[in-house]
């Protein structure tokens, strides 16, 4: 259940950034997570609900997650294509010489805060 560690790190970063900005509270946090990062959405949501209570700035914050589907580029023909987690062979030429270009992201995209004034 690595989601607890992920959420803990996200909340630590968000709390620190919010404090540095003089926030009175964090309203929402937007994340981008690749399908190949192996994050369980239900476990992530549960960890968010539990761990956000540890920081007074984040107790009411919502979490929004955009999941990114995997895509690769073929090193033989240059084709860029989407695929599932297991099938990375180029659909254009059949080559297995491909490189993943999206699908492993784990990014804090933005956060909305209320300032202390």
mmCIF file with all atom_site columns, C-alpha atoms in Angstrom, residues 1-12 14 29-34 37-53 61-67 104-109:
data_model
loop_
_atom_site.group_PDB
_atom_site.id
_atom_site.type_symbol
_atom_site.label_atom_id
_atom_site.label_alt_id
_atom_site.label_comp_id
_atom_site.label_asym_id
_atom_site.label_entity_id
_atom_site.label_seq_id
_atom_site.pdbx_PDB_ins_code
_atom_site.Cartn_x
_atom_site.Cartn_y
_atom_site.Cartn_z
_atom_site.occupancy
_atom_site.B_iso_or_equiv
_atom_site.pdbx_formal_charge
_atom_site.auth_seq_id
_atom_site.auth_comp_id
_atom_site.auth_asym_id
_atom_site.auth_atom_id
_atom_site.pdbx_PDB_model_num
ATOM 1  C CA . UNK A 1 1   ? 0.000   0.000  0.000   1.00 0.00 ? 1   UNK A CA 1
ATOM 2  C CA . UNK A 1 2   ? 2.423   2.643  -1.238  1.00 0.00 ? 2   UNK A CA 1
ATOM 3  C CA . UNK A 1 3   ? -0.458  5.093  -1.550  1.00 0.00 ? 3   UNK A CA 1
ATOM 4  C CA . UNK A 1 4   ? -0.016  6.054  2.129   1.00 0.00 ? 4   UNK A CA 1
ATOM 5  C CA . UNK A 1 5   ? 3.568   7.097  1.428   1.00 0.00 ? 5   UNK A CA 1
ATOM 6  C CA . UNK A 1 6   ? 2.547   8.964  -1.714  1.00 0.00 ? 6   UNK A CA 1
ATOM 7  C CA . UNK A 1 7   ? -0.212  10.895 0.016   1.00 0.00 ? 7   UNK A CA 1
ATOM 8  C CA . UNK A 1 8   ? 2.038   11.633 2.985   1.00 0.00 ? 8   UNK A CA 1
ATOM 9  C CA . UNK A 1 9   ? 4.650   13.114 0.642   1.00 0.00 ? 9   UNK A CA 1
ATOM 10 C CA . UNK A 1 10  ? 2.051   15.089 -1.306  1.00 0.00 ? 10  UNK A CA 1
ATOM 11 C CA . UNK A 1 11  ? 0.569   16.565 1.868   1.00 0.00 ? 11  UNK A CA 1
ATOM 12 C CA . UNK A 1 12  ? 4.019   17.405 3.206   1.00 0.00 ? 12  UNK A CA 1
ATOM 13 C CA . UNK A 1 14  ? 1.488   20.990 -0.178  1.00 0.00 ? 14  UNK A CA 1
ATOM 14 C CA . UNK A 1 29  ? -4.906  19.793 -4.799  1.00 0.00 ? 29  UNK A CA 1
ATOM 15 C CA . UNK A 1 30  ? -4.772  18.589 -8.410  1.00 0.00 ? 30  UNK A CA 1
ATOM 16 C CA . UNK A 1 31  ? -2.607  15.615 -9.304  1.00 0.00 ? 31  UNK A CA 1
ATOM 17 C CA . UNK A 1 32  ? -1.610  13.827 -12.516 1.00 0.00 ? 32  UNK A CA 1
ATOM 18 C CA . UNK A 1 33  ? -0.830  10.134 -12.093 1.00 0.00 ? 33  UNK A CA 1
ATOM 19 C CA . UNK A 1 34  ? 0.117   7.675  -14.809 1.00 0.00 ? 34  UNK A CA 1
ATOM 20 C CA . UNK A 1 37  ? 2.488   4.074  -11.530 1.00 0.00 ? 37  UNK A CA 1
ATOM 21 C CA . UNK A 1 38  ? 0.303   1.292  -10.098 1.00 0.00 ? 38  UNK A CA 1
ATOM 22 C CA . UNK A 1 39  ? -1.747  3.589  -7.852  1.00 0.00 ? 39  UNK A CA 1
ATOM 23 C CA . UNK A 1 40  ? -5.086  2.263  -6.633  1.00 0.00 ? 40  UNK A CA 1
ATOM 24 C CA . UNK A 1 41  ? -7.619  5.135  -6.808  1.00 0.00 ? 41  UNK A CA 1
ATOM 25 C CA . UNK A 1 42  ? -9.724  3.877  -3.886  1.00 0.00 ? 42  UNK A CA 1
ATOM 26 C CA . UNK A 1 43  ? -6.701  3.396  -1.636  1.00 0.00 ? 43  UNK A CA 1
ATOM 27 C CA . UNK A 1 44  ? -5.379  6.813  -2.650  1.00 0.00 ? 44  UNK A CA 1
ATOM 28 C CA . UNK A 1 45  ? -8.698  8.457  -1.760  1.00 0.00 ? 45  UNK A CA 1
ATOM 29 C CA . UNK A 1 46  ? -8.814  6.635  1.589   1.00 0.00 ? 46  UNK A CA 1
ATOM 30 C CA . UNK A 1 47  ? -5.236  7.676  2.417   1.00 0.00 ? 47  UNK A CA 1
ATOM 31 C CA . UNK A 1 48  ? -6.111  11.278 1.520   1.00 0.00 ? 48  UNK A CA 1
ATOM 32 C CA . UNK A 1 49  ? -9.120  11.296 3.848   1.00 0.00 ? 49  UNK A CA 1
ATOM 33 C CA . UNK A 1 50  ? -7.097  9.875  6.738   1.00 0.00 ? 50  UNK A CA 1
ATOM 34 C CA . UNK A 1 51  ? -3.804  11.746 6.370   1.00 0.00 ? 51  UNK A CA 1
ATOM 35 C CA . UNK A 1 52  ? -5.095  15.212 5.528   1.00 0.00 ? 52  UNK A CA 1
ATOM 36 C CA . UNK A 1 53  ? -6.403  15.426 9.104   1.00 0.00 ? 53  UNK A CA 1
ATOM 37 C CA . UNK A 1 61  ? -8.777  20.024 1.111   1.00 0.00 ? 61  UNK A CA 1
ATOM 38 C CA . UNK A 1 62  ? -10.095 18.017 -1.791  1.00 0.00 ? 62  UNK A CA 1
ATOM 39 C CA . UNK A 1 63  ? -7.925  15.919 -4.093  1.00 0.00 ? 63  UNK A CA 1
ATOM 40 C CA . UNK A 1 64  ? -8.530  15.780 -7.831  1.00 0.00 ? 64  UNK A CA 1
ATOM 41 C CA . UNK A 1 65  ? -6.646  13.201 -9.881  1.00 0.00 ? 65  UNK A CA 1
ATOM 42 C CA . UNK A 1 66  ? -6.237  13.044 -13.660 1.00 0.00 ? 66  UNK A CA 1
ATOM 43 C CA . UNK A 1 67  ? -5.038  9.595  -14.704 1.00 0.00 ? 67  UNK A CA 1
ATOM 44 C CA . UNK A 1 104 ? 4.384   6.900  -15.159 1.00 0.00 ? 104 UNK A CA 1
ATOM 45 C CA . UNK A 1 105 ? 3.706   10.490 -14.057 1.00 0.00 ? 105 UNK A CA 1
ATOM 46 C CA . UNK A 1 106 ? 3.196   11.385 -10.424 1.00 0.00 ? 106 UNK A CA 1
ATOM 47 C CA . UNK A 1 107 ? 2.870   15.173 -10.428 1.00 0.00 ? 107 UNK A CA 1
ATOM 48 C CA . UNK A 1 108 ? 1.315   17.805 -8.233  1.00 0.00 ? 108 UNK A CA 1
ATOM 49 C CA . UNK A 1 109 ? -0.203  19.958 -10.977 1.00 0.00 ? 109 UNK A CA 1
#
